[in-house]
Coordinates of C-alpha atoms and ligand atoms in Angstrom, one line a residue:
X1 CA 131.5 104.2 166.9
X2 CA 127.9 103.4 168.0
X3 CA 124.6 105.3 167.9
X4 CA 121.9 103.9 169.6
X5 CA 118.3 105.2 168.3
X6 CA 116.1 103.7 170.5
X7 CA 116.9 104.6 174.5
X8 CA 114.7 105.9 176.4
X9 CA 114.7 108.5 179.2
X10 CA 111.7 109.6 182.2
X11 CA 112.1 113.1 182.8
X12 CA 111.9 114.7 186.3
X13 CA 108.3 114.8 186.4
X14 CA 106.8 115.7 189.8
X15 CA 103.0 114.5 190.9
X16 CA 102.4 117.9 190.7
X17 CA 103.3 118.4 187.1
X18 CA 101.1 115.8 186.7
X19 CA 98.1 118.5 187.4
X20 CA 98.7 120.3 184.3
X21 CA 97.0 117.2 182.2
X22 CA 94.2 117.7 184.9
X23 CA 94.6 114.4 187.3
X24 CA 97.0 113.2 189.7
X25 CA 97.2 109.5 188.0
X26 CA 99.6 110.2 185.5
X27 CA 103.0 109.0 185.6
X28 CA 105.5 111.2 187.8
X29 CA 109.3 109.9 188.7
X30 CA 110.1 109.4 192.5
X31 CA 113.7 109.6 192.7
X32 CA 114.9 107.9 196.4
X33 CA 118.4 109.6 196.2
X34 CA 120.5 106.6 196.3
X35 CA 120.3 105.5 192.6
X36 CA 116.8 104.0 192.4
X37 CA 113.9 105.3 192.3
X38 CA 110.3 104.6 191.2
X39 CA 107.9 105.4 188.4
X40 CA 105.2 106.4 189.9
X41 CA 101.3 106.5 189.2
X42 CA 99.4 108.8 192.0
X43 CA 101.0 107.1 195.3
X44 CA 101.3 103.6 193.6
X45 CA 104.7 101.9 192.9
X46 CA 104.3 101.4 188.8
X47 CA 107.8 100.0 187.9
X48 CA 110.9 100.3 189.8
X49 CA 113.8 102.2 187.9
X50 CA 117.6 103.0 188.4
X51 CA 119.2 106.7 187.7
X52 CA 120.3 106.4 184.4
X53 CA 116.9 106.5 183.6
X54 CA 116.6 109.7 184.8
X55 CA 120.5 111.0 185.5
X56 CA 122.0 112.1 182.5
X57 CA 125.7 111.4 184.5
X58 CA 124.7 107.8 185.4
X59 CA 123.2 107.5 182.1
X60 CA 126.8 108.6 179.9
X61 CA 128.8 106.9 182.8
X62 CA 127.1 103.5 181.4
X63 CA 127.7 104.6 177.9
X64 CA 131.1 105.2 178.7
X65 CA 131.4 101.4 179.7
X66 CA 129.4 99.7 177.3
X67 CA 131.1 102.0 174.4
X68 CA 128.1 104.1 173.1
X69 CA 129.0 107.5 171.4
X70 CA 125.7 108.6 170.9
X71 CA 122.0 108.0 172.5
X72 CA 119.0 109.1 170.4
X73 CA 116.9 109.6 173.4
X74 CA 112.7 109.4 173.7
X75 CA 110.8 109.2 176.4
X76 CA 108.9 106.6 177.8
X77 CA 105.9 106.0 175.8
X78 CA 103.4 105.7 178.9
X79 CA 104.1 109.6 178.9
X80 CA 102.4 110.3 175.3
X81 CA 99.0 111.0 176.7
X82 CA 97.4 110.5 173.6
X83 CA 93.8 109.9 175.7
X84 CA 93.9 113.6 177.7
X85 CA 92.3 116.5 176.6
X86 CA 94.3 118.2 173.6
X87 CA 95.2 121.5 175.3
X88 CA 96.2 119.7 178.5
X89 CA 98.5 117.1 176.4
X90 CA 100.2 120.0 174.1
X91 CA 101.0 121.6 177.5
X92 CA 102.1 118.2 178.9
X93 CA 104.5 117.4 175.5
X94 CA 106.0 120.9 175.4
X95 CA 106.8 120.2 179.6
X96 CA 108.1 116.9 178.7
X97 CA 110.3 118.1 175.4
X98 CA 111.8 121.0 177.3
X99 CA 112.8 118.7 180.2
X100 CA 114.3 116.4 177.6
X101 CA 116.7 119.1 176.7
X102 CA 117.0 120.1 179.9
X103 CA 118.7 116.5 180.5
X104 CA 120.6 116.4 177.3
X105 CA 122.4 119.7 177.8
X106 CA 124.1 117.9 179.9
X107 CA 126.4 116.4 176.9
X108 CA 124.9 117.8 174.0
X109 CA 127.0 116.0 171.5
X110 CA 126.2 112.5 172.9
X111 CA 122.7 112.7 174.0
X112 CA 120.2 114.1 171.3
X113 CA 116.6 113.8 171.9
X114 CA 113.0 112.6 170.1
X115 CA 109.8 115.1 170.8
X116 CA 106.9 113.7 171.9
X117 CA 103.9 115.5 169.8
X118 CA 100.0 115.8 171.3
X119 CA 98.6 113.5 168.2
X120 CA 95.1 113.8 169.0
X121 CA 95.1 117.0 168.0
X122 CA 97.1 116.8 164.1
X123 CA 97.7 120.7 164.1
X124 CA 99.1 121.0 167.9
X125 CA 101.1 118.1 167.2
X126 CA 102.6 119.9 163.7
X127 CA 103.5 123.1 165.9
X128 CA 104.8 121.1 169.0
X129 CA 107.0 118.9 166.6
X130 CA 108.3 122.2 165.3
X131 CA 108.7 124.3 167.9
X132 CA 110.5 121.2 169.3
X133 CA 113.2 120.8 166.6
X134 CA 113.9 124.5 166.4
X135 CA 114.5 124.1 169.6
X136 CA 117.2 121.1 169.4
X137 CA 115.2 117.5 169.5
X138 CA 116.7 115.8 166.5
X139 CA 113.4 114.0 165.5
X140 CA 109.6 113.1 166.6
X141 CA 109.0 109.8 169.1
X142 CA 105.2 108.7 168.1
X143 CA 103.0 105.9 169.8
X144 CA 101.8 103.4 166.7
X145 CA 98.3 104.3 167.0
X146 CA 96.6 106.9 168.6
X147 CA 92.8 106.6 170.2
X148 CA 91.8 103.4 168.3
X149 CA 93.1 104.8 165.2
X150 CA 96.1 103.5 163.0
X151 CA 98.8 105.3 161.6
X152 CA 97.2 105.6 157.8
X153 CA 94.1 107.4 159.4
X154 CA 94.3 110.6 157.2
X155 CA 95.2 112.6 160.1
X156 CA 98.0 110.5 161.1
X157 CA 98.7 110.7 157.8
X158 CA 98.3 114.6 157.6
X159 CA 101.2 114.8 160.8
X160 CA 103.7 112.6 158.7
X161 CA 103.4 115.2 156.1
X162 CA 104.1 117.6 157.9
X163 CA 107.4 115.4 159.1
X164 CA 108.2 115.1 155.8
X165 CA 108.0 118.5 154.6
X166 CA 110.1 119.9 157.7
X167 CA 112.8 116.6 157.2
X168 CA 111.8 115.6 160.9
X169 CA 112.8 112.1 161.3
X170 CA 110.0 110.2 163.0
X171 CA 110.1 106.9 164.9
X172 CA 107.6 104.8 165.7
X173 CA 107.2 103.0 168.9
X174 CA 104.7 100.5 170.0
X175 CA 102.4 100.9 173.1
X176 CA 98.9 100.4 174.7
X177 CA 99.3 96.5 173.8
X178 CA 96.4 94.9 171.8
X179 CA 94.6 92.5 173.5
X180 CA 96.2 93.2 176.6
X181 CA 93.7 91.4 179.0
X182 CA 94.1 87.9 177.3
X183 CA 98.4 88.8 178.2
X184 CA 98.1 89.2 181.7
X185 CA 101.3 86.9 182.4
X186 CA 104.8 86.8 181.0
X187 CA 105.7 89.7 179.5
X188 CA 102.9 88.7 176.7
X189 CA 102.4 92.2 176.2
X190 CA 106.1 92.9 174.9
X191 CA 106.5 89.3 173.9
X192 CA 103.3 89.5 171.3
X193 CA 101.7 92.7 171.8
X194 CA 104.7 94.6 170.6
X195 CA 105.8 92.8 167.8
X196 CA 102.2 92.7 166.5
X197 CA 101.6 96.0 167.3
X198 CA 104.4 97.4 164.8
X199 CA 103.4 94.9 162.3
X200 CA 100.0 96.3 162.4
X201 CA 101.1 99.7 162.1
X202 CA 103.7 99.4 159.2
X203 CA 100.9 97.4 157.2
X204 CA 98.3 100.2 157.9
X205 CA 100.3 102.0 156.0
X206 CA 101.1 99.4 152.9
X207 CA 98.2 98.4 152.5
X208 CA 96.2 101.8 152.8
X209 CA 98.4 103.0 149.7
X210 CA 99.6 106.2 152.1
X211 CA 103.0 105.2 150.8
X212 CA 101.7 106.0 147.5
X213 CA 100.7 109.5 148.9
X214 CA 103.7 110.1 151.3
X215 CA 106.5 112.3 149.9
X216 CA 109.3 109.4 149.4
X217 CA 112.0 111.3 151.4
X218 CA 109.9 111.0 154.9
X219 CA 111.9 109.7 157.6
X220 CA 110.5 106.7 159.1
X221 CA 111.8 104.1 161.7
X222 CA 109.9 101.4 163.4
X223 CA 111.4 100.2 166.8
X224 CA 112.0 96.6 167.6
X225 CA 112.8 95.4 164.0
X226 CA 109.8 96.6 162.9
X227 CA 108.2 93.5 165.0
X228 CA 106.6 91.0 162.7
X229 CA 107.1 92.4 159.3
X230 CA 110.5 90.9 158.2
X231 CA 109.1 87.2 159.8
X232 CA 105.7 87.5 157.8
X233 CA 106.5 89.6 154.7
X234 CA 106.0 86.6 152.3
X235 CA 102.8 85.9 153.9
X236 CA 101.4 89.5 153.5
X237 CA 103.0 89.4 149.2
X238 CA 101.5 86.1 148.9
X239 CA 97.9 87.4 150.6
X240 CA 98.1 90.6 148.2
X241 CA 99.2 88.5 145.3
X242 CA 96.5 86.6 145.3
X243 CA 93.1 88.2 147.1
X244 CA 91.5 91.1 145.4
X245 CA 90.3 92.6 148.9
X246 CA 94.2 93.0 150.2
X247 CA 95.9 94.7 147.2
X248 CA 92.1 96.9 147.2
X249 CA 94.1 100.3 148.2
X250 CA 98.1 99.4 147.3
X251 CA 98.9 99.7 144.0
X252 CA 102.4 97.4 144.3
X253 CA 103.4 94.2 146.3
X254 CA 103.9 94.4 150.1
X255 CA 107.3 94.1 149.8
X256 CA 108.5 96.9 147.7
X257 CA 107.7 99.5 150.3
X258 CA 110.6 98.4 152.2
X259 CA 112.5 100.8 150.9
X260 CA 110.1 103.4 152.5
X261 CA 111.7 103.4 155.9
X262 CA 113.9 101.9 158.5
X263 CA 113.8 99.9 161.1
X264 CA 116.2 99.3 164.7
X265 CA 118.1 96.1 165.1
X266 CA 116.6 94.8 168.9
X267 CA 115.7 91.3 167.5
X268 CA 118.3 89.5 169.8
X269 CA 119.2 86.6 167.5
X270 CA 121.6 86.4 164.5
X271 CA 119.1 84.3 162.9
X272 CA 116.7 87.1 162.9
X273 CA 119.1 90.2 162.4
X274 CA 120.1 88.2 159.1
X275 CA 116.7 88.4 158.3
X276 CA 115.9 91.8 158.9
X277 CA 119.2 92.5 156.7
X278 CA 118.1 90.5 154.0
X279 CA 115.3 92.2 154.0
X280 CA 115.2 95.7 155.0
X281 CA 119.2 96.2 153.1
X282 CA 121.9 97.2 155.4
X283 CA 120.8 100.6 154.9
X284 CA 117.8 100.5 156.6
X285 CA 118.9 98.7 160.0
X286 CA 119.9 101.3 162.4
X287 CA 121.3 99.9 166.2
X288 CA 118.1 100.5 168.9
X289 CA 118.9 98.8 172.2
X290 CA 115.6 100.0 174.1
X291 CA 118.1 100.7 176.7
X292 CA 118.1 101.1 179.8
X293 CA 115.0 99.1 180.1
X294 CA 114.8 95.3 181.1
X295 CA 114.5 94.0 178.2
X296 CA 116.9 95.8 176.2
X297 CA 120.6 95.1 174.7
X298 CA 122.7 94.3 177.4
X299 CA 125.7 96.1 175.7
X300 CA 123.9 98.0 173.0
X301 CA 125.4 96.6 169.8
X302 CA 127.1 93.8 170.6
X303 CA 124.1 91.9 168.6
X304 CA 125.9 93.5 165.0
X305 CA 129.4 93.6 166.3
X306 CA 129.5 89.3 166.2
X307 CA 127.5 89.2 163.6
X308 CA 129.4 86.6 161.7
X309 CA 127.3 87.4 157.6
X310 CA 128.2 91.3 158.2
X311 CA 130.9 92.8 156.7
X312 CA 132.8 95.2 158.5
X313 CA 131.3 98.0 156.2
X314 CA 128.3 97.0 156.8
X315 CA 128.6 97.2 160.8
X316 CA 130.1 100.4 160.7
X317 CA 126.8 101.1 158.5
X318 CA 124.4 99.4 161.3
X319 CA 126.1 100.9 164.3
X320 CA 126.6 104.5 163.7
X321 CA 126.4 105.3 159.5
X322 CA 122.6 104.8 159.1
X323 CA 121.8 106.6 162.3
X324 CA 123.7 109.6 161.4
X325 CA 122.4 110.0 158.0
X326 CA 118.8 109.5 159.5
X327 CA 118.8 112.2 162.4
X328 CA 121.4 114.7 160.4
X329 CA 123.8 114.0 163.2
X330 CA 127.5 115.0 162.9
X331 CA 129.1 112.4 165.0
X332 CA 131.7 113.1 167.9
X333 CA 135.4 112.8 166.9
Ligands
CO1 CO1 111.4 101.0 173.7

């Protein structure tokens, strides 16, 4: 049995649903009719893309092959919209979440999707997240960092409250690389960027002390291992160990927040899903392929399944067990 948390989906957006965030530049899906299709930016070509993206049938006909029960299903972060105007983007995300169930009514037991919430504006992005589990996403897809801010500014903050309170599961996905003009060339942007980027946001939240504040039972997962953390963990302890101006806001070492919330196992290597293992506890590592994008797990899972320092308990834990528990799903027979 596998669940894969972190798969992402473009809804049928047309350029003129695009108008309702007030500009014809915004992503929209041009679907060719034999299978691929492009993303689309006003008339450019942004990134070509094949149906499962889009098709829920092509998209369970692949999980069919490659074995996948489950999809926990977000949309593609370009789509957050974090920069438009608040109204227009609470509009936008309550267009984009209804399409998303739209496409997962097609198997509702097998494809369960993530909200996308307006977070520039804390209180829209409250109702939106709750409007949008009431009405069947199992959970909240959020961008690390919203509008220059990171995720411990107090009205990030304020929204994963409200998570917590309502037990919606949240995960957390890099975007809008850092530094992205000195990563022209490639892939830099996914290579660094994103790993840095997760870092960045998992630390704004150590070292602000908003664990400290957080009620302990929020539902937290950072995509793509959680990037950097696991790697530089004894580099951050050793910095807060020993400089007065790192431990200034967090009461406890680094480290022993890692029980605060979870991260996906696309790291690609044994050597670094040991790691993230040894770190993290097998509790805490939930399968996220990034599927079906470039980049992602080829056959989502195969990464745990030969991984030769997990026990079989421990696999069943990484591929389906810690998913369920996360997102409250009851798995398919
Ligand atoms: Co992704």
């Amino acid at each position: 049995m596998k669940v894969d948390v972190h798969a992402h989906f473009f809804p049928r957006l047309s350029k003129r649903h695009c108008s309702l965030l007030g500009s014809e530049d915004w992503p929209w899906l041009h679907d060719q009719g034999d299978g691929t299709g492009f993303i689309m930016t006003g008339d450019e070509q942004f990134r070509p893309v094949q149906a499962p993206l889009w098709d829920p049938a092509a998209r369970l006909a692949e999980m069919d092959r490659t074995e996948v029960a489950v999809q926990v299903v977000s949309a593609t972060p370009i789509l957050f919209a974090y920069t438009a105007d608040p109204d227009r983007a609470r509009k936008w995300a309550e267009l984009v979440n209804d399409l998303a169930i739209e496409l997962c009514e097609h198997d509702p037991t097998r494809l369960r999707p993530l909200c996308q919430v307006p977070l520039q504006d804390v209180d829209a992005a409250c109702a939106e997240a709750s409007r949008a589990v009431a009405a069947g996403h199992v959970g909240v897809h959020i961008g690390n960092h919203v509008n220059g801010r990171n995720l411990d500014d107090p009205e990030l903050v304020r929204f994963l409250h409200h998570c917590a309170t309502e037990a919606i599961p949240v995960l957390v996905h890099p975007w809008d690389m850092m530094a992205g003009y000195r990563m022209p060339k490639y892939m830099l942007k996914w290579l660094v960027g994103m790993p840095a980027e997760t870092h960045l946001a998992i630390l704004s939240l150590i070292l602000s002390g908003a664990f400290e504040r957080l009620p302990p039972d929020l539902k937290l997962c950072f995509a793509h291992g959680g990037g950097n953390f696991a790697a530089q963990l004894g580099r951050v302890d050793n910095a807060w160990h020993r400089r007065d101006i790192v431990r200034a806001d967090c009461p406890r070492p680094p480290s022993s927040y890692a029980d605060r919330f979870s991260v996906d196992s696309a790291v690609f290597s044994h050597d670094s899903l040991q790691l993230l293992t040894a770190v993290m506890g097998v509790d805490r590592v939930m399968l996220g392929s990034d599927y079906p994008f470039p980049l992602g797990e080829i056959v989502p899972g195969n990464l745990i399944a030969e991984a030769p320092f997990l026990s079989d308990a421990d696999k069943a834990k990484l591929h389906a067990g810690n998913a369920a528990a996360f997102f409250g799903l009851s798995l398919p027979a």
